[in-house]
PDB file of C-alpha atoms in Angstrom:
ATOM      1  CA  MET A   1      18.872  29.240 -96.530  1.00  0.00           C
ATOM      2  CA  SER A   2      22.667  29.301 -96.405  1.00  0.00           C
ATOM      3  CA  THR A   3      24.716  26.325 -97.575  1.00  0.00           C
ATOM      4  CA  ARG A   4      25.835  25.728 -94.010  1.00  0.00           C
ATOM      5  CA  SER A   5      24.793  26.908 -90.567  1.00  0.00           C
ATOM      6  CA  GLY A   6      25.923  30.408 -89.652  1.00  0.00           C
ATOM      7  CA  VAL A   7      28.172  30.598 -86.574  1.00  0.00           C
ATOM      8  CA  VAL A   8      26.936  32.706 -83.652  1.00  0.00           C
ATOM      9  CA  ALA A   9      29.395  33.393 -80.832  1.00  0.00           C
ATOM     10  CA  HIS A  10      27.375  32.523 -77.712  1.00  0.00           C
ATOM     11  CA  ARG A  11      28.137  35.355 -75.247  1.00  0.00           C
ATOM     12  CA  GLY A  12      31.282  35.855 -77.342  1.00  0.00           C
ATOM     13  CA  ALA A  13      34.131  33.348 -77.497  1.00  0.00           C
ATOM     14  CA  SER A  14      33.053  32.301 -74.028  1.00  0.00           C
ATOM     15  CA  ALA A  15      34.985  29.056 -73.639  1.00  0.00           C
ATOM     16  CA  GLN A  16      38.278  30.939 -73.729  1.00  0.00           C
ATOM     17  CA  PHE A  17      37.231  34.378 -72.469  1.00  0.00           C
ATOM     18  CA  PRO A  18      34.785  35.688 -69.840  1.00  0.00           C
ATOM     19  CA  GLU A  19      31.268  35.770 -71.243  1.00  0.00           C
ATOM     20  CA  LEU A  20      29.638  38.986 -72.429  1.00  0.00           C
ATOM     21  CA  THR A  21      32.813  41.065 -72.119  1.00  0.00           C
ATOM     22  CA  LEU A  22      34.473  43.177 -74.773  1.00  0.00           C
ATOM     23  CA  VAL A  23      37.441  40.817 -75.028  1.00  0.00           C
ATOM     24  CA  ALA A  24      35.112  37.827 -75.579  1.00  0.00           C
ATOM     25  CA  PHE A  25      33.374  39.587 -78.462  1.00  0.00           C
ATOM     26  CA  GLN A  26      36.589  40.916 -79.990  1.00  0.00           C
ATOM     27  CA  GLN A  27      38.141  37.445 -79.905  1.00  0.00           C
ATOM     28  CA  ALA A  28      34.998  35.919 -81.427  1.00  0.00           C
ATOM     29  CA  LEU A  29      35.231  38.372 -84.306  1.00  0.00           C
ATOM     30  CA  GLU A  30      38.925  37.574 -84.759  1.00  0.00           C
ATOM     31  CA  GLN A  31      38.009  33.881 -84.895  1.00  0.00           C
ATOM     32  CA  GLY A  32      35.601  34.631 -87.741  1.00  0.00           C
ATOM     33  CA  ALA A  33      32.216  34.492 -85.983  1.00  0.00           C
ATOM     34  CA  GLU A  34      29.413  35.538 -88.301  1.00  0.00           C
ATOM     35  CA  ALA A  35      27.165  36.708 -85.479  1.00  0.00           C
ATOM     36  CA  LEU A  36      27.351  37.629 -81.793  1.00  0.00           C
ATOM     37  CA  GLU A  37      24.824  36.631 -79.119  1.00  0.00           C
ATOM     38  CA  VAL A  38      24.169  38.681 -75.982  1.00  0.00           C
ATOM     39  CA  ASP A  39      21.891  38.556 -72.924  1.00  0.00           C
ATOM     40  CA  ILE A  40      20.186  41.765 -71.829  1.00  0.00           C
ATOM     41  CA  ARG A  41      18.922  42.855 -68.417  1.00  0.00           C
ATOM     42  CA  LEU A  42      17.894  46.244 -67.033  1.00  0.00           C
ATOM     43  CA  THR A  43      19.601  47.978 -64.134  1.00  0.00           C
ATOM     44  CA  ALA A  44      17.597  49.680 -61.377  1.00  0.00           C
ATOM     45  CA  ASP A  45      17.993  52.956 -63.275  1.00  0.00           C
ATOM     46  CA  GLY A  46      16.743  51.446 -66.515  1.00  0.00           C
ATOM     47  CA  VAL A  47      19.998  50.903 -68.429  1.00  0.00           C
ATOM     48  CA  PRO A  48      20.244  47.738 -70.568  1.00  0.00           C
ATOM     49  CA  VAL A  49      23.416  45.813 -69.678  1.00  0.00           C
ATOM     50  CA  LEU A  50      24.927  42.514 -70.791  1.00  0.00           C
ATOM     51  CA  LEU A  51      24.521  39.986 -67.988  1.00  0.00           C
ATOM     52  CA  HIS A  52      23.039  36.498 -68.215  1.00  0.00           C
ATOM     53  CA  ASP A  53      22.036  35.785 -64.619  1.00  0.00           C
ATOM     54  CA  PRO A  54      19.676  37.806 -62.393  1.00  0.00           C
ATOM     55  CA  ARG A  55      22.549  38.235 -59.916  1.00  0.00           C
ATOM     56  CA  THR A  56      26.269  38.598 -60.455  1.00  0.00           C
ATOM     57  CA  THR A  57      27.660  35.954 -58.097  1.00  0.00           C
ATOM     58  CA  ARG A  58      28.744  33.508 -60.859  1.00  0.00           C
ATOM     59  CA  VAL A  59      30.774  35.957 -62.941  1.00  0.00           C
ATOM     60  CA  ALA A  60      31.823  38.793 -60.631  1.00  0.00           C
ATOM     61  CA  ASP A  61      33.855  39.589 -57.559  1.00  0.00           C
ATOM     62  CA  ARG A  62      30.712  40.664 -55.655  1.00  0.00           C
ATOM     63  CA  ASP A  63      27.119  39.458 -55.501  1.00  0.00           C
ATOM     64  CA  LEU A  64      24.577  42.025 -56.690  1.00  0.00           C
ATOM     65  CA  TRP A  65      21.038  41.677 -57.975  1.00  0.00           C
ATOM     66  CA  VAL A  66      21.004  43.294 -61.407  1.00  0.00           C
ATOM     67  CA  HIS A  67      17.446  44.630 -61.234  1.00  0.00           C
ATOM     68  CA  SER A  68      18.030  46.386 -57.907  1.00  0.00           C
ATOM     69  CA  SER A  69      21.514  47.774 -58.657  1.00  0.00           C
ATOM     70  CA  THR A  70      22.310  50.970 -60.515  1.00  0.00           C
ATOM     71  CA  LEU A  71      24.630  51.134 -63.480  1.00  0.00           C
ATOM     72  CA  ASP A  72      27.208  52.918 -61.316  1.00  0.00           C
ATOM     73  CA  GLN A  73      27.126  50.062 -58.798  1.00  0.00           C
ATOM     74  CA  LEU A  74      27.418  47.345 -61.448  1.00  0.00           C
ATOM     75  CA  ALA A  75      30.172  49.233 -63.271  1.00  0.00           C
ATOM     76  CA  THR A  76      32.509  48.681 -60.296  1.00  0.00           C
ATOM     77  CA  LEU A  77      32.435  44.888 -60.737  1.00  0.00           C
ATOM     78  CA  ASP A  78      35.271  42.776 -62.119  1.00  0.00           C
ATOM     79  CA  LEU A  79      33.661  40.401 -64.622  1.00  0.00           C
ATOM     80  CA  GLY A  80      36.810  38.723 -65.903  1.00  0.00           C
ATOM     81  CA  SER A  81      39.007  37.359 -63.139  1.00  0.00           C
ATOM     82  CA  TRP A  82      36.620  34.483 -62.352  1.00  0.00           C
ATOM     83  CA  HIS A  83      37.211  32.900 -65.756  1.00  0.00           C
ATOM     84  CA  PRO A  84      39.422  29.767 -65.479  1.00  0.00           C
ATOM     85  CA  VAL A  85      41.395  30.591 -68.643  1.00  0.00           C
ATOM     86  CA  HIS A  86      41.362  34.399 -68.878  1.00  0.00           C
ATOM     87  CA  ARG A  87      41.914  35.322 -65.197  1.00  0.00           C
ATOM     88  CA  ALA A  88      42.105  39.095 -65.770  1.00  0.00           C
ATOM     89  CA  PRO A  89      39.743  41.922 -64.815  1.00  0.00           C
ATOM     90  CA  GLU A  90      37.064  42.975 -67.317  1.00  0.00           C
ATOM     91  CA  PRO A  91      34.379  45.668 -66.949  1.00  0.00           C
ATOM     92  CA  LEU A  92      30.632  45.450 -67.458  1.00  0.00           C
ATOM     93  CA  LEU A  93      29.332  46.156 -70.953  1.00  0.00           C
ATOM     94  CA  THR A  94      26.192  48.186 -71.530  1.00  0.00           C
ATOM     95  CA  LEU A  95      24.106  47.327 -74.572  1.00  0.00           C
ATOM     96  CA  ARG A  96      25.030  50.718 -76.012  1.00  0.00           C
ATOM     97  CA  SER A  97      28.772  50.151 -75.675  1.00  0.00           C
ATOM     98  CA  PHE A  98      28.346  46.739 -77.323  1.00  0.00           C
ATOM     99  CA  LEU A  99      26.460  48.283 -80.243  1.00  0.00           C
ATOM    100  CA  VAL A 100      29.148  50.964 -80.609  1.00  0.00           C
ATOM    101  CA  MET A 101      31.739  48.192 -80.970  1.00  0.00           C
ATOM    102  CA  ALA A 102      29.503  46.333 -83.436  1.00  0.00           C
ATOM    103  CA  GLU A 103      29.227  49.386 -85.695  1.00  0.00           C
ATOM    104  CA  ALA A 104      32.730  48.601 -86.968  1.00  0.00           C
ATOM    105  CA  PHE A 105      31.572  45.144 -88.148  1.00  0.00           C
ATOM    106  CA  PRO A 106      28.441  45.814 -90.249  1.00  0.00           C
ATOM    107  CA  GLN A 107      28.471  42.330 -91.780  1.00  0.00           C
ATOM    108  CA  VAL A 108      28.051  40.637 -88.376  1.00  0.00           C
ATOM    109  CA  ARG A 109      24.547  39.741 -87.153  1.00  0.00           C
ATOM    110  CA  LEU A 110      23.543  40.519 -83.577  1.00  0.00           C
ATOM    111  CA  PHE A 111      21.329  38.065 -81.670  1.00  0.00           C
ATOM    112  CA  LEU A 112      19.888  40.018 -78.736  1.00  0.00           C
ATOM    113  CA  GLU A 113      18.198  38.002 -75.978  1.00  0.00           C
ATOM    114  CA  THR A 114      15.975  39.650 -73.381  1.00  0.00           C
ATOM    115  CA  LYS A 115      15.938  37.746 -70.084  1.00  0.00           C
ATOM    116  CA  HIS A 116      12.726  36.870 -68.214  1.00  0.00           C
ATOM    117  CA  PRO A 117      11.060  36.787 -65.769  1.00  0.00           C
ATOM    118  CA  VAL A 118      12.255  40.148 -64.438  1.00  0.00           C
ATOM    119  CA  PRO A 119      10.656  42.703 -62.093  1.00  0.00           C
ATOM    120  CA  SER A 120      10.839  45.347 -64.835  1.00  0.00           C
ATOM    121  CA  GLY A 121       8.586  43.248 -67.078  1.00  0.00           C
ATOM    122  CA  GLY A 122       8.350  44.499 -70.636  1.00  0.00           C
ATOM    123  CA  ARG A 123      10.581  47.525 -70.110  1.00  0.00           C
ATOM    124  CA  VAL A 124      13.578  45.511 -71.300  1.00  0.00           C
ATOM    125  CA  GLU A 125      12.015  45.048 -74.756  1.00  0.00           C
ATOM    126  CA  ALA A 126      11.246  48.766 -74.954  1.00  0.00           C
ATOM    127  CA  ALA A 127      14.841  49.571 -73.973  1.00  0.00           C
ATOM    128  CA  LEU A 128      16.157  47.216 -76.657  1.00  0.00           C
ATOM    129  CA  ARG A 129      13.924  48.836 -79.273  1.00  0.00           C
ATOM    130  CA  ASP A 130      15.113  52.295 -78.194  1.00  0.00           C
ATOM    131  CA  GLU A 131      18.788  51.356 -78.481  1.00  0.00           C
ATOM    132  CA  LEU A 132      18.303  49.805 -81.924  1.00  0.00           C
ATOM    133  CA  ARG A 133      16.470  52.942 -83.015  1.00  0.00           C
ATOM    134  CA  TYR A 134      19.354  55.088 -81.703  1.00  0.00           C
ATOM    135  CA  PHE A 135      21.750  53.160 -83.957  1.00  0.00           C
ATOM    136  CA  GLY A 136      19.387  53.175 -86.944  1.00  0.00           C
ATOM    137  CA  MET A 137      18.898  49.405 -86.794  1.00  0.00           C
ATOM    138  CA  ASP A 138      15.141  49.324 -86.142  1.00  0.00           C
ATOM    139  CA  ARG A 139      13.971  49.578 -89.750  1.00  0.00           C
ATOM    140  CA  PRO A 140      15.868  47.160 -91.999  1.00  0.00           C
ATOM    141  CA  ALA A 141      14.824  46.762 -95.618  1.00  0.00           C
ATOM    142  CA  SER A 142      13.666  43.202 -94.847  1.00  0.00           C
ATOM    143  CA  PHE A 143      13.977  40.482 -92.219  1.00  0.00           C
ATOM    144  CA  ALA A 144      16.854  38.996 -94.227  1.00  0.00           C
ATOM    145  CA  ASP A 145      18.684  42.337 -94.219  1.00  0.00           C
ATOM    146  CA  SER A 146      18.272  42.971 -90.487  1.00  0.00           C
ATOM    147  CA  ARG A 147      21.513  43.011 -88.514  1.00  0.00           C
ATOM    148  CA  ALA A 148      19.540  42.765 -85.283  1.00  0.00           C
ATOM    149  CA  VAL A 149      17.627  39.640 -84.276  1.00  0.00           C
ATOM    150  CA  MET A 150      15.648  39.642 -81.028  1.00  0.00           C
ATOM    151  CA  MET A 151      15.381  36.460 -78.934  1.00  0.00           C
ATOM    152  CA  SER A 152      13.624  35.321 -75.776  1.00  0.00           C
ATOM    153  CA  PHE A 153      12.331  32.226 -74.049  1.00  0.00           C
ATOM    154  CA  SER A 154       9.274  34.279 -73.103  1.00  0.00           C
ATOM    155  CA  VAL A 155       6.427  34.044 -75.634  1.00  0.00           C
ATOM    156  CA  MET A 156       5.032  37.289 -74.258  1.00  0.00           C
ATOM    157  CA  ALA A 157       8.379  39.029 -74.743  1.00  0.00           C
ATOM    158  CA  VAL A 158       8.587  37.959 -78.385  1.00  0.00           C
ATOM    159  CA  ARG A 159       5.019  39.098 -79.039  1.00  0.00           C
ATOM    160  CA  ARG A 160       5.689  42.380 -77.259  1.00  0.00           C
ATOM    161  CA  PHE A 161       8.834  43.090 -79.256  1.00  0.00           C
ATOM    162  CA  ARG A 162       7.131  42.214 -82.538  1.00  0.00           C
ATOM    163  CA  GLN A 163       4.603  44.959 -81.733  1.00  0.00           C
ATOM    164  CA  LEU A 164       7.336  47.431 -80.734  1.00  0.00           C
ATOM    165  CA  ALA A 165       9.625  46.712 -83.706  1.00  0.00           C
ATOM    166  CA  PRO A 166       7.712  44.732 -86.349  1.00  0.00           C
ATOM    167  CA  GLU A 167      10.515  44.955 -88.940  1.00  0.00           C
ATOM    168  CA  ILE A 168      13.107  43.175 -86.778  1.00  0.00           C
ATOM    169  CA  PRO A 169      13.059  39.339 -86.868  1.00  0.00           C
ATOM    170  CA  ALA A 170      12.632  37.385 -83.641  1.00  0.00           C
ATOM    171  CA  VAL A 171      13.631  33.953 -82.339  1.00  0.00           C
ATOM    172  CA  GLN A 172      11.317  32.037 -80.008  1.00  0.00           C
ATOM    173  CA  LEU A 173      13.791  30.148 -77.824  1.00  0.00           C
ATOM    174  CA  ARG A 174      12.798  26.697 -76.547  1.00  0.00           C
ATOM    175  CA  GLU A 175      14.171  24.347 -73.952  1.00  0.00           C
ATOM    176  CA  ARG A 176      13.835  20.595 -74.363  1.00  0.00           C
ATOM    177  CA  ARG A 177      10.905  20.279 -71.987  1.00  0.00           C
ATOM    178  CA  ASN A 178       8.750  22.750 -73.913  1.00  0.00           C
ATOM    179  CA  VAL A 179      10.108  22.432 -77.426  1.00  0.00           C
ATOM    180  CA  LEU A 180       6.839  21.059 -78.815  1.00  0.00           C
ATOM    181  CA  LYS A 181       4.891  24.073 -77.571  1.00  0.00           C
ATOM    182  CA  SER A 182       5.558  25.828 -80.853  1.00  0.00           C
ATOM    183  CA  TRP A 183       2.941  27.669 -82.812  1.00  0.00           C
ATOM    184  CA  PRO A 184       3.160  28.624 -86.483  1.00  0.00           C
ATOM    185  CA  ALA A 185       4.912  31.894 -87.275  1.00  0.00           C
ATOM    186  CA  GLU A 186       1.666  33.800 -87.657  1.00  0.00           C
ATOM    187  CA  GLY A 187       0.649  32.825 -84.101  1.00  0.00           C
ATOM    188  CA  VAL A 188       3.784  33.737 -82.176  1.00  0.00           C
ATOM    189  CA  GLY A 189       5.143  36.372 -84.525  1.00  0.00           C
ATOM    190  CA  ALA A 190       8.631  34.801 -84.532  1.00  0.00           C
ATOM    191  CA  GLN A 191      10.587  34.157 -87.702  1.00  0.00           C
ATOM    192  CA  LEU A 192      12.852  31.504 -86.167  1.00  0.00           C
ATOM    193  CA  MET A 193      12.520  28.827 -83.523  1.00  0.00           C
ATOM    194  CA  GLY A 194      15.421  28.397 -81.112  1.00  0.00           C
ATOM    195  CA  PRO A 195      15.688  24.843 -79.752  1.00  0.00           C
ATOM    196  CA  SER A 196      18.509  23.533 -77.580  1.00  0.00           C
ATOM    197  CA  ILE A 197      20.847  20.977 -79.151  1.00  0.00           C
ATOM    198  CA  GLY A 198      19.376  18.381 -76.782  1.00  0.00           C
ATOM    199  CA  ALA A 199      15.932  19.029 -78.240  1.00  0.00           C
ATOM    200  CA  LEU A 200      17.207  18.610 -81.791  1.00  0.00           C
ATOM    201  CA  ARG A 201      19.057  15.407 -80.954  1.00  0.00           C
ATOM    202  CA  ALA A 202      15.799  14.000 -79.594  1.00  0.00           C
ATOM    203  CA  ARG A 203      13.568  15.353 -82.387  1.00  0.00           C
ATOM    204  CA  PRO A 204      15.633  16.184 -85.482  1.00  0.00           C
ATOM    205  CA  TRP A 205      12.451  16.303 -87.587  1.00  0.00           C
ATOM    206  CA  LEU A 206      11.534  19.589 -85.928  1.00  0.00           C
ATOM    207  CA  VAL A 207      13.828  21.560 -88.236  1.00  0.00           C
ATOM    208  CA  GLU A 208      11.927  20.415 -91.329  1.00  0.00           C
ATOM    209  CA  TYR A 209       8.584  20.887 -89.550  1.00  0.00           C
ATOM    210  CA  TRP A 210       9.401  24.492 -88.680  1.00  0.00           C
ATOM    211  CA  ARG A 211      10.731  25.068 -92.196  1.00  0.00           C
ATOM    212  CA  SER A 212       7.385  23.870 -93.567  1.00  0.00           C
ATOM    213  CA  ARG A 213       5.742  26.560 -91.421  1.00  0.00           C
ATOM    214  CA  GLY A 214       7.995  29.217 -92.895  1.00  0.00           C
ATOM    215  CA  MET A 215      10.335  29.427 -89.899  1.00  0.00           C
ATOM    216  CA  GLY A 216      14.098  29.194 -89.651  1.00  0.00           C
ATOM    217  CA  THR A 217      16.103  27.707 -86.771  1.00  0.00           C
ATOM    218  CA  TYR A 218      18.710  28.898 -84.286  1.00  0.00           C
ATOM    219  CA  CYS A 219      20.162  26.038 -82.188  1.00  0.00           C
ATOM    220  CA  TRP A 220      22.033  26.501 -78.892  1.00  0.00           C
ATOM    221  CA  THR A 221      24.584  25.766 -77.472  1.00  0.00           C
ATOM    222  CA  VAL A 222      26.472  23.661 -80.024  1.00  0.00           C
ATOM    223  CA  ASP A 223      30.114  22.903 -79.182  1.00  0.00           C
ATOM    224  CA  ASP A 224      30.560  19.196 -79.954  1.00  0.00           C
ATOM    225  CA  PRO A 225      31.723  18.507 -83.540  1.00  0.00           C
ATOM    226  CA  ALA A 226      29.117  15.740 -83.982  1.00  0.00           C
ATOM    227  CA  ASP A 227      26.370  18.145 -82.948  1.00  0.00           C
ATOM    228  CA  LEU A 228      27.678  20.812 -85.309  1.00  0.00           C
ATOM    229  CA  LEU A 229      27.572  18.341 -88.188  1.00  0.00           C
ATOM    230  CA  LEU A 230      24.054  17.281 -87.188  1.00  0.00           C
ATOM    231  CA  CYS A 231      22.911  20.899 -87.351  1.00  0.00           C
ATOM    232  CA  ARG A 232      24.579  21.372 -90.704  1.00  0.00           C
ATOM    233  CA  ASP A 233      22.996  18.222 -92.124  1.00  0.00           C
ATOM    234  CA  LEU A 234      19.555  19.193 -90.839  1.00  0.00           C
ATOM    235  CA  GLY A 235      19.836  22.620 -92.422  1.00  0.00           C
ATOM    236  CA  VAL A 236      19.810  24.620 -89.184  1.00  0.00           C
ATOM    237  CA  ASP A 237      20.237  28.276 -90.132  1.00  0.00           C
ATOM    238  CA  TRP A 238      22.304  29.423 -87.131  1.00  0.00           C
ATOM    239  CA  VAL A 239      24.237  27.639 -84.373  1.00  0.00           C
ATOM    240  CA  GLY A 240      25.195  29.315 -81.099  1.00  0.00           C
ATOM    241  CA  THR A 241      28.586  28.113 -79.887  1.00  0.00           C
ATOM    242  CA  ASN A 242      31.082  28.935 -77.138  1.00  0.00           C
ATOM    243  CA  VAL A 243      34.022  28.138 -79.455  1.00  0.00           C
ATOM    244  CA  PRO A 244      33.435  29.894 -82.790  1.00  0.00           C
ATOM    245  CA  SER A 245      36.826  28.950 -84.245  1.00  0.00           C
ATOM    246  CA  ARG A 246      36.140  25.238 -83.758  1.00  0.00           C
ATOM    247  CA  ALA A 247      32.593  25.522 -85.130  1.00  0.00           C
ATOM    248  CA  LEU A 248      33.834  27.236 -88.279  1.00  0.00           C
ATOM    249  CA  THR A 249      36.524  24.600 -88.768  1.00  0.00           C
ATOM    250  CA  VAL A 250      34.050  21.718 -88.392  1.00  0.00           C
ATOM    251  CA  LEU A 251      31.310  23.264 -90.532  1.00  0.00           C
ATOM    252  CA  ASP A 252      33.783  24.089 -93.285  1.00  0.00           C
ATOM    253  CA  GLY A 253      35.004  20.493 -93.378  1.00  0.00           C
ATOM    254  CA  GLY A 254      38.213  20.740 -91.377  1.00  0.00           C
ATOM    255  CA  VAL A 255      39.510  18.851 -88.379  1.00  0.00           C
ATOM    256  CA  PRO A 256      39.217  20.848 -85.159  1.00  0.00           C
ATOM    257  CA  ARG A 257      42.201  21.212 -82.879  1.00  0.00           C
ATOM    258  CA  ALA A 258      41.747  20.357 -79.213  1.00  0.00           C
ATOM    259  CA  GLU A 259      40.163  23.063 -77.077  1.00  0.00           C
ATOM    260  CA  GLY A 260      39.666  23.487 -73.362  1.00  0.00           C
ATOM    261  CA  PRO A 261      36.309  22.679 -71.793  1.00  0.00           C
ATOM    262  CA  ALA A 262      33.531  24.967 -73.006  1.00  0.00           C
ATOM    263  CA  ALA A 263      31.679  27.297 -70.692  1.00  0.00           C
ATOM    264  CA  GLY A 264      27.982  26.637 -70.192  1.00  0.00           C
TER     265      GLY A 264
END
């Protein structure tokens, strides 16, 4: 376990830049993020793209359902102008274009979340496995050496991916209402549990419990300095944050400068 929690840029530096866009990831890397987190959905023609919601109304200039839209249709969207700070057009990122960018930063971990429920079912996990194989990231020397880390709230998705790519570690994400529905690593197949910060505030003992079962922890979404220090003190392995620069400052013992309100 590292001496402090590793900093994962949640959808990039998404407080200051539009989530899941190239500029958000580039800025997160400039801020010193040690990992990047993305959300993956499949288009109607089976292309994995980086979008959090099942439809684009929150982050785009038009409302499209991701699962029933082709890549060509989604590629026409402006995914940046909605952002209250950035206010400039940004294009859709495919998973492949994200991984091309990430090739230049081999030291940075990639936390790759498949979204469920979706009409395409398990095809999103197969698509993720195929893309990681294309980039030679599907067979790391060990879990600790793996650049790629799969994540999902769906137990079935984690189990499915562990069968598709058994050498890549996985995070079983948990919301507060179901955080206690956690099985030991050998039951779920996950190497890390992923509770929300609200769950850890309510039950901080969970980190040590999971550690006793041989599992690490990834906590989301941690923007408040007090919460960052809580995660550090508990020995949380990774924290997902919308403001990586502030998280690094706090975790390294500095005093954070004021930031604008963080995106959800």
